Coordinates of C-alpha atoms in Angstrom, one line a residue:
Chain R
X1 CA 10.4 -44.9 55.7
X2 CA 12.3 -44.1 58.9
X3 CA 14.6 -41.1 59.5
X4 CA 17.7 -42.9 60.7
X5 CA 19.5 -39.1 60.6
X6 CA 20.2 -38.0 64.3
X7 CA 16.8 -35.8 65.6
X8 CA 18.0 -32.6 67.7
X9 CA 15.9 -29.6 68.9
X10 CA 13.5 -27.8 66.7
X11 CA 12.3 -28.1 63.4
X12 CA 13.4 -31.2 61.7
X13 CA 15.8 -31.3 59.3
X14 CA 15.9 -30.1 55.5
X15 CA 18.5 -32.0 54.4
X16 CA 21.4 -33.7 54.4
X17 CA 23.9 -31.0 55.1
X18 CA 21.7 -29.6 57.7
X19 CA 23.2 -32.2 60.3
X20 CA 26.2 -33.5 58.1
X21 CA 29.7 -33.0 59.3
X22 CA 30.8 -29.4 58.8
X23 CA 27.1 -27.5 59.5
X24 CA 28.6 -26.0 62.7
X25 CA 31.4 -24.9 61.5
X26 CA 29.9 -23.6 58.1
X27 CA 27.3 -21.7 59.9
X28 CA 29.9 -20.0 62.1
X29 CA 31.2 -19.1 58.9
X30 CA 28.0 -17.8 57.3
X31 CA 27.4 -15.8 60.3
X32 CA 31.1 -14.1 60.5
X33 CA 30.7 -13.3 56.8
X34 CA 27.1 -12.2 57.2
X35 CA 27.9 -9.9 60.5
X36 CA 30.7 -8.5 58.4
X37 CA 29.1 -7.8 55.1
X38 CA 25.8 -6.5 57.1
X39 CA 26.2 -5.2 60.3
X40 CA 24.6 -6.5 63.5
X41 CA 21.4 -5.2 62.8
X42 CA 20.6 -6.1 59.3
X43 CA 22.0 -10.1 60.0
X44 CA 19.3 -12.0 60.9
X45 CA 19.5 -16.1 61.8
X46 CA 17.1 -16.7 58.6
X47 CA 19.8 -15.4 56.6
X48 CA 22.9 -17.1 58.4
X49 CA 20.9 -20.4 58.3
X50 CA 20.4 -19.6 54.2
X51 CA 24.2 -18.7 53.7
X52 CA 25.2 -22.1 55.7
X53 CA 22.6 -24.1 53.6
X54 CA 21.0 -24.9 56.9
X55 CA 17.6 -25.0 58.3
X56 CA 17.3 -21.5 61.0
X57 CA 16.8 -24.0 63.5
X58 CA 19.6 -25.8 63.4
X59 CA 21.5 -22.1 64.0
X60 CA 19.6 -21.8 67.2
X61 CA 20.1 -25.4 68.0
X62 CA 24.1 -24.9 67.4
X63 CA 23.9 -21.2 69.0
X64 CA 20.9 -19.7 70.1
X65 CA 19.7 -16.4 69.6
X66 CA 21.4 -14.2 67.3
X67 CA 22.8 -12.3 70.2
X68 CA 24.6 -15.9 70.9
X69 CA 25.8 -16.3 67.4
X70 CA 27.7 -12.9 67.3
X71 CA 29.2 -13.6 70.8
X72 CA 30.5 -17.3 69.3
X73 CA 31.6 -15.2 66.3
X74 CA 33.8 -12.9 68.5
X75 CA 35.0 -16.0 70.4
X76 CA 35.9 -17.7 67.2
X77 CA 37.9 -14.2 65.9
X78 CA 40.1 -13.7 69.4
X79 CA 40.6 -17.5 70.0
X80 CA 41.2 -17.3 73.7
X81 CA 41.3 -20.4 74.6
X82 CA 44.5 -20.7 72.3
X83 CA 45.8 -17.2 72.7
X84 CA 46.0 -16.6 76.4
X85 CA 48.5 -18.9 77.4
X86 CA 50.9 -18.1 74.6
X87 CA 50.5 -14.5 76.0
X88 CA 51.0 -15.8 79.7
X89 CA 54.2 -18.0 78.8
X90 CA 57.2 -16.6 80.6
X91 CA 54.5 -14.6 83.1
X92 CA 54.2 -11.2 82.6
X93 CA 57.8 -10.6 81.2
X94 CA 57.4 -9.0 77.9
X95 CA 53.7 -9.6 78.0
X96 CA 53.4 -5.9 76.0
X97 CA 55.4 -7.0 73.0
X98 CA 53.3 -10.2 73.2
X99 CA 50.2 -8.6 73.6
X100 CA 50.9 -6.1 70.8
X101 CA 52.2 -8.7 68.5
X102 CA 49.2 -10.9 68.6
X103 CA 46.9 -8.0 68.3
X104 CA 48.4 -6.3 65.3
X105 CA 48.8 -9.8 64.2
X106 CA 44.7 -10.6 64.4
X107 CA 44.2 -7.4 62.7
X108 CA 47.1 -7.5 59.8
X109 CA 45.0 -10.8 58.7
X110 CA 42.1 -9.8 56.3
X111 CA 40.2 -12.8 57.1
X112 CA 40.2 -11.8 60.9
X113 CA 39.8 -8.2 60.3
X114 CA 36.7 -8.3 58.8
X115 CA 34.6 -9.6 61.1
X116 CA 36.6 -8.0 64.2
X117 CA 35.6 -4.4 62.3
X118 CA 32.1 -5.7 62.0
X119 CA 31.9 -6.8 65.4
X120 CA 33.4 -2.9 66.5
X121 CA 31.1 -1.0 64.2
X122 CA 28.4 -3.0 65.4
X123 CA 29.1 -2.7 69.2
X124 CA 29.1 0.9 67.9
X125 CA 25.8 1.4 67.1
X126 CA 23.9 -1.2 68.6
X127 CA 23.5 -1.6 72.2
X128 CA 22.7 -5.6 72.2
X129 CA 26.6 -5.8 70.2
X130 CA 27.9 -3.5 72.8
X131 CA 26.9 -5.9 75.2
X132 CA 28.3 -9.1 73.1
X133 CA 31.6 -7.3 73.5
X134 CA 31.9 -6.3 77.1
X135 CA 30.7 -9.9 77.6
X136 CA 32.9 -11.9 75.3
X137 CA 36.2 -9.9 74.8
X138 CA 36.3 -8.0 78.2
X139 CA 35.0 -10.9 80.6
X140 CA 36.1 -13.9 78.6
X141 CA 39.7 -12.6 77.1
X142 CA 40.7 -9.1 79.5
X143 CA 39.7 -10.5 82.8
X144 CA 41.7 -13.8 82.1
X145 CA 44.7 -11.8 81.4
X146 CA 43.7 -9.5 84.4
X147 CA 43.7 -12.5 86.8
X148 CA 47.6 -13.5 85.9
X149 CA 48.2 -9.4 86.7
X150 CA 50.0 -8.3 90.2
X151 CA 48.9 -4.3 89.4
X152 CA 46.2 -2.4 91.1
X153 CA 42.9 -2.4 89.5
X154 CA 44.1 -5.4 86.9
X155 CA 40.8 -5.3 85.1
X156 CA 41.2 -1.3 84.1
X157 CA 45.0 -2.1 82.9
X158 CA 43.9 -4.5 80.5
X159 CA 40.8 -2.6 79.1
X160 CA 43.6 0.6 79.3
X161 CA 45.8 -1.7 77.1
X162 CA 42.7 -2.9 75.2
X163 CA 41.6 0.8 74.2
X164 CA 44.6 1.7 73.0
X165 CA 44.9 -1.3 70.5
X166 CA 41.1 -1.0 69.1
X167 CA 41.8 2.9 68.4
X168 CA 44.8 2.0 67.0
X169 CA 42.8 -0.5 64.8
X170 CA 40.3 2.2 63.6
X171 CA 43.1 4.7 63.1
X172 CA 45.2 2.6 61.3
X173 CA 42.7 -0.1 59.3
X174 CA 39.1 2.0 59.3
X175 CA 40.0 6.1 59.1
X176 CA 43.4 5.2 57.5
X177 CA 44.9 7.9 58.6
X178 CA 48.7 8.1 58.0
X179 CA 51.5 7.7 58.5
X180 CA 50.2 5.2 60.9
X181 CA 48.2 3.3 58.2
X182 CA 51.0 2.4 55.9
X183 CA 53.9 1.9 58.8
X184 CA 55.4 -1.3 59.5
X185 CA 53.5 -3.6 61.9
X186 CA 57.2 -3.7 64.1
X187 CA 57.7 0.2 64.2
X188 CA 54.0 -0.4 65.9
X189 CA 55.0 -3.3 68.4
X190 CA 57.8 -1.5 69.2
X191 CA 56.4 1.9 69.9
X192 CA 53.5 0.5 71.7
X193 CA 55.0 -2.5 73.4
X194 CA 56.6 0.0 76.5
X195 CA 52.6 1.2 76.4
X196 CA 51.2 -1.6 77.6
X197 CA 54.1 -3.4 79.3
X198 CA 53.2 -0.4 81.6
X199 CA 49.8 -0.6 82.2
X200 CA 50.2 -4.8 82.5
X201 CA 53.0 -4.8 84.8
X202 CA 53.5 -1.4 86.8
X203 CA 51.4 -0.1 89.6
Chain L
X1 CA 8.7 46.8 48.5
X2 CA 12.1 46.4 48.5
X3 CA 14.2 44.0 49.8
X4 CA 16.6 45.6 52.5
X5 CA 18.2 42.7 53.8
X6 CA 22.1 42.1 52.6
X7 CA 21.3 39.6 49.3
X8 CA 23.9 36.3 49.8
X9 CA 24.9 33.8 47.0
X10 CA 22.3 30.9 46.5
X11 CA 18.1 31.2 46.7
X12 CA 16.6 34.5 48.5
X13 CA 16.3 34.1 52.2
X14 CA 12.7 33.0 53.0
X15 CA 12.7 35.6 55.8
X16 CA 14.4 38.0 58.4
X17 CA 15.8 34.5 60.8
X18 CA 17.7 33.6 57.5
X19 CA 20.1 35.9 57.5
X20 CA 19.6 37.4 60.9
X21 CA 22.3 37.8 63.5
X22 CA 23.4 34.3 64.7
X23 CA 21.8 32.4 61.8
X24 CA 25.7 31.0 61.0
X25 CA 25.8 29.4 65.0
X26 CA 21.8 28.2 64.5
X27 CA 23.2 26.4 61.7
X28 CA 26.0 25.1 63.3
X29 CA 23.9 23.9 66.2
X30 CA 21.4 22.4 64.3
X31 CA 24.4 20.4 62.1
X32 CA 26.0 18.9 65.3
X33 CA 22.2 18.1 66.6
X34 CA 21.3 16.2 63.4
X35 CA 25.0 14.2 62.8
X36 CA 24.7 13.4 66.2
X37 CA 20.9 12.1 66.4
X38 CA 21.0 10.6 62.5
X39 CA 25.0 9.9 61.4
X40 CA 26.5 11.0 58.8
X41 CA 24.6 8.9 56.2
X42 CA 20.7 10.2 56.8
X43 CA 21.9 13.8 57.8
X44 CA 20.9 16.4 54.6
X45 CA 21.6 19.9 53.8
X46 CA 17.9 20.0 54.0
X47 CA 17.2 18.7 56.9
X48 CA 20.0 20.7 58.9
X49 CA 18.4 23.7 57.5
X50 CA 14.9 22.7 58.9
X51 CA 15.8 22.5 62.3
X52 CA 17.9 25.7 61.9
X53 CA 14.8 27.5 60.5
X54 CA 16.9 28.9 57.0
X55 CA 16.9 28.2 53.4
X56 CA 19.5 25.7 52.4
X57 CA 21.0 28.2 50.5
X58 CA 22.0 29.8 53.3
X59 CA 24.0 26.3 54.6
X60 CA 25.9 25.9 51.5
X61 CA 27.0 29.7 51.5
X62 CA 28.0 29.1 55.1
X63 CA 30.0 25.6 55.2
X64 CA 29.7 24.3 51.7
X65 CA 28.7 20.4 50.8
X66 CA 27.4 18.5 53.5
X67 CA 31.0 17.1 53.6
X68 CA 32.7 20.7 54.7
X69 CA 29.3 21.1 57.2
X70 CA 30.6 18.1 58.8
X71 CA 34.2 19.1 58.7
X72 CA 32.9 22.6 60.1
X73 CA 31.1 20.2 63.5
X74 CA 34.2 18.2 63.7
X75 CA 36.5 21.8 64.3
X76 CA 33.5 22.9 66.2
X77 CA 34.2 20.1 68.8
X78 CA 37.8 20.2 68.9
X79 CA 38.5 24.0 68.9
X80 CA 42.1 23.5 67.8
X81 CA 42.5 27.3 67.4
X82 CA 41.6 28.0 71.0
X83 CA 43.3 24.4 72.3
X84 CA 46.8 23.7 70.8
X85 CA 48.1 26.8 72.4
X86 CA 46.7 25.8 75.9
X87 CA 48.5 22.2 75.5
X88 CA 51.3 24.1 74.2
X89 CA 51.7 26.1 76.9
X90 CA 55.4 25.8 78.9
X91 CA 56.6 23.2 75.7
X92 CA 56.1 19.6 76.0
X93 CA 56.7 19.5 79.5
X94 CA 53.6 17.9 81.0
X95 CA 51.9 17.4 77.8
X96 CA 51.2 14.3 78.2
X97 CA 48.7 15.6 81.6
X98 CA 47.6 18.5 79.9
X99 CA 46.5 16.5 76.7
X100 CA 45.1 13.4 78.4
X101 CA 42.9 15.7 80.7
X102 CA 41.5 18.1 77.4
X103 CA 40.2 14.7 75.8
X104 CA 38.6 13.5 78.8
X105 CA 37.4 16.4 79.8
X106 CA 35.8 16.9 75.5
X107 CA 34.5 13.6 76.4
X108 CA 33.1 13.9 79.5
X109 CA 31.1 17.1 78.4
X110 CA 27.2 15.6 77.4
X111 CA 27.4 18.6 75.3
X112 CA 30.4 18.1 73.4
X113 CA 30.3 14.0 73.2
X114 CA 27.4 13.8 71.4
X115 CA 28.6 14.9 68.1
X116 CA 32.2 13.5 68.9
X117 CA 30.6 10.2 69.3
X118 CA 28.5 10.9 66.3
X119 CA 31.4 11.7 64.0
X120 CA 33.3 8.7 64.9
X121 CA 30.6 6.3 64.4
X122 CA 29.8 8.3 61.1
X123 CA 33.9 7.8 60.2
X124 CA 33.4 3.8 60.8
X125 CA 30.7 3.7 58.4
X126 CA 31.1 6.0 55.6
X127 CA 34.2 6.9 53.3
X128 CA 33.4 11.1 53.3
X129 CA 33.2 10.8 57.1
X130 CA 36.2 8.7 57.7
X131 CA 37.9 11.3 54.9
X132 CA 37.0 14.3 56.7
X133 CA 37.8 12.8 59.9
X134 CA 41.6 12.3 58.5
X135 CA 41.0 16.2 56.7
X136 CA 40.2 18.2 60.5
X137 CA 41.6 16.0 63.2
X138 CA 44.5 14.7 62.1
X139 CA 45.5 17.7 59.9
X140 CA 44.6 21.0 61.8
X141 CA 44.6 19.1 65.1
X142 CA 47.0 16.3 65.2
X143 CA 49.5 17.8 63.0
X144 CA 50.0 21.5 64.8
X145 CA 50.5 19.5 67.6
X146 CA 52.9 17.5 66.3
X147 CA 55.3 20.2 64.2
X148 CA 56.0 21.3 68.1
X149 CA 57.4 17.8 69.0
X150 CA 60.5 17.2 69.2
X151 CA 60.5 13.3 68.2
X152 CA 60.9 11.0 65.4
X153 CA 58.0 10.7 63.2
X154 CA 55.6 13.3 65.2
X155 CA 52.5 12.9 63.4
X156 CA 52.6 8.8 64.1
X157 CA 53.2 9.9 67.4
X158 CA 50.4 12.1 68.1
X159 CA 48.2 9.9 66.0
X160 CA 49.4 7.0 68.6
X161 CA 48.4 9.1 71.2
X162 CA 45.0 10.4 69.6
X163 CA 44.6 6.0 69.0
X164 CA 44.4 5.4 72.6
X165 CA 42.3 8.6 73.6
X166 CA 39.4 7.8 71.0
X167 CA 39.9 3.8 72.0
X168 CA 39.6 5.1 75.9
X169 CA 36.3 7.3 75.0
X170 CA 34.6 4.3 73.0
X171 CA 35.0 1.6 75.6
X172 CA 33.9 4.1 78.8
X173 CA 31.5 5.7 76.9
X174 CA 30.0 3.6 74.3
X175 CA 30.8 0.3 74.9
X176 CA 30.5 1.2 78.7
X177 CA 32.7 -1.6 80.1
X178 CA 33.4 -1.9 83.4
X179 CA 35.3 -0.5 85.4
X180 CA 36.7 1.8 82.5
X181 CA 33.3 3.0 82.7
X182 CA 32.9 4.4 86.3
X183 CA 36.3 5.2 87.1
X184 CA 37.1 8.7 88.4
X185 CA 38.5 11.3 85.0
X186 CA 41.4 12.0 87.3
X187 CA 42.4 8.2 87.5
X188 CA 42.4 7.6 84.3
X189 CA 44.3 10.9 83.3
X190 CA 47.2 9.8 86.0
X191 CA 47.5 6.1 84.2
X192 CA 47.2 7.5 80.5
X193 CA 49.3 10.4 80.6
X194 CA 53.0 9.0 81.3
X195 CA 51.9 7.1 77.8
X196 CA 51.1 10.1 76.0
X197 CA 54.3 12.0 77.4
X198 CA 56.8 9.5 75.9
X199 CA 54.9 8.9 72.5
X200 CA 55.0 12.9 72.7
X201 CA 58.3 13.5 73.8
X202 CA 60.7 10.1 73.6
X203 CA 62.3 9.0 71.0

C-alpha cells in the first residue's frame, strides 16, 4: 500500500485530518482557545495538536515552537496586515478616532478578547510571552504605524498610544472597574481619540 | 508566671516579637514581600506570618482576611492619605505634571514596584484581587481625586488617566519594550501629562 497523502516534516501523519484542508487553520484555533483557557505556561504543543485533532508535529511543521504558535496567535488577533492600511487611509488625519475605534472594537468582540487577555496576562507573567509581544504587536503592528508618523521619536508615540489602550482594556474588561466598565464604547473613542491624535500627530 | 504582655483577640502570641513594637510594619513588610514574590493566589495568612516571625492570629487582628491584608499592601503603596493632598496642592492647575510624575516616580522606585507590579498581575488573575483592586485604588485613590475635578464624569476621568499610567508602567517595566523602556522619567512625564490635564480638567 502506498501513502499517496502529501509527506511534510516530521512525524508522519495520523490521519486524515492531520493534513486535510482546514488543519492550519483548526490548530490556530486550538491554540487561541488553549492560550486563553490556560495561560502561556500551562499550553503546551501536545495539547494544541490534541484539541486540533492533529499529530504535535504537524503544529511544529505549521508553526514551530510554541513560542511561534503564540506569536501567530497574536498575529491572527490584531490582523495587521488588514488593519494598518484602514488605519493609514486619509494619512494621519483622524488616525486617533481610527485607532481608538478599531481597538475598542477588537476588544468589544468576545471572540477576540479572549485570547488578546490571554496573550496580556501571559506576557504578564511569563518572560518568553513578554517577548512574543514586544516582537509581534510592537515590531510587527506599532512600528508600521510609527513609520507613516512625521513626530519625534514615532516609535514611543505609538507604544504611548498603545499603553494607554491596553490599560484601558484591563480597567475596563479585566478589573471592571466603573464607570468606565459599563460606558459606551463612543463616550470612549471620543474621550480618548484627542489622546492619541496627540501623541500620533504632534511633536 | 504570669503573662505580662497586653493579651490581643485570636491565639496567644508565641513570644515577646509577636506583639512587640513594630510587629504591625513586620507584618506589613513581610505581606508586600510574599504578594510580590508569590501573587495573590499562593500567598497565605500563614505564610505571611512566617516570614514576619508572629502567630497568624496576630495578622488577622491586624488586617483581617488575606483579602483586607492585600487591600492593606495596595494602600501601603499608594499612600493616598499622604499623596492626594500633594497633587491637590494649588487646584488642578498642573495636575496633570504633578500626577504623571507621582506614578512614575511609585514606579520607578524598586522598592515600591515590586508589590505594585505584584498586585496588578494578582488583579489579572484572580477575582478577590481584581475586587480589592477596584475597593483601594479606584475608591480611596481614584475617587478623592476625582470629587476635586471639576469635569463631567470625574471618576471615568481619573480612571482614564489611572488606564494609561498602569498601561505606561506595564509596557516599560514588564513588557520592557523599547524605547518606552529606556526613555528618561522626565520625557515621558512631558508627553503624558498635557493627556492627563484635559481628562482632569476638560470637559
Amino acid at each position: 500500500m502506498t501513502d499517496a497523502a502529501p509527506r511534510r516534516r516530521g512525524r508522519p501523519a495520523r490521519s486524515d485530518a492531520d493534513t486535510g484542508p482546514g488543519a492550519r487553520e483548526r490548530i490556530m484555533e486550538a491554540a487561541r482557545t488553549e492560550f486563553a483557557e490556560r495561560g502561556y505556561d500551562k499550553t503546551s504543543v501536545r495539547g494544541i495538536a490534541k484539541v486540533a485533532g492533529v499529530d504535535p508535529a504537524l503544529v511544529h511543521h505549521y508553526f514551530g515552537t510554541k513560542e511561534e504558535v503564540f506569536g501567530a496567535a497574536i498575529e491572527v488577533s490584531f490582523e495587521p496586515a488588514l488593519v494598518i492600511p484602514t488605519l493609514l487611509t486619509g494619512g494621519t488625519d483622524g488616525i486617533g478616532e481610527r485607532l481608538a475605534r478599531y481597538f475598542i472594537g477588537v476588544w468589544e468582540n468576545p471572540v477576540s478578547r479572549a485570547p488578546l487577555l490571554a496573550i496580556v496576562r501571559s506576557a504578564l507573567t511569563n518572560d518568553a510571552a513578554a517577548a512574543m509581544l514586544r516582537k509581534f504587536v510592537l515590531r510587527r503592528l506599532l512600528e508600521r504605524i510609527a513609520v507613516e508618523l512625521d513626530v519625534p521619536d514615532p516609535t514611543l508615540r505609538a507604544e504611548l498610544a498603545a499603553s494607554h489602550m491596553i490599560g484601558i482594556a484591563l480597567l475596563r474588561y479585566v478589573i471592571k472597574a466603573e464607570p468606565l466598565a459599563s460606558v459606551e464604547t463612543e463616550e470612549i473613542v471620543r474621550l480618548v481619540a484627542p489622546t492619541l491624535q496627540r501623541y500620533l500627530t504632534e511633536s
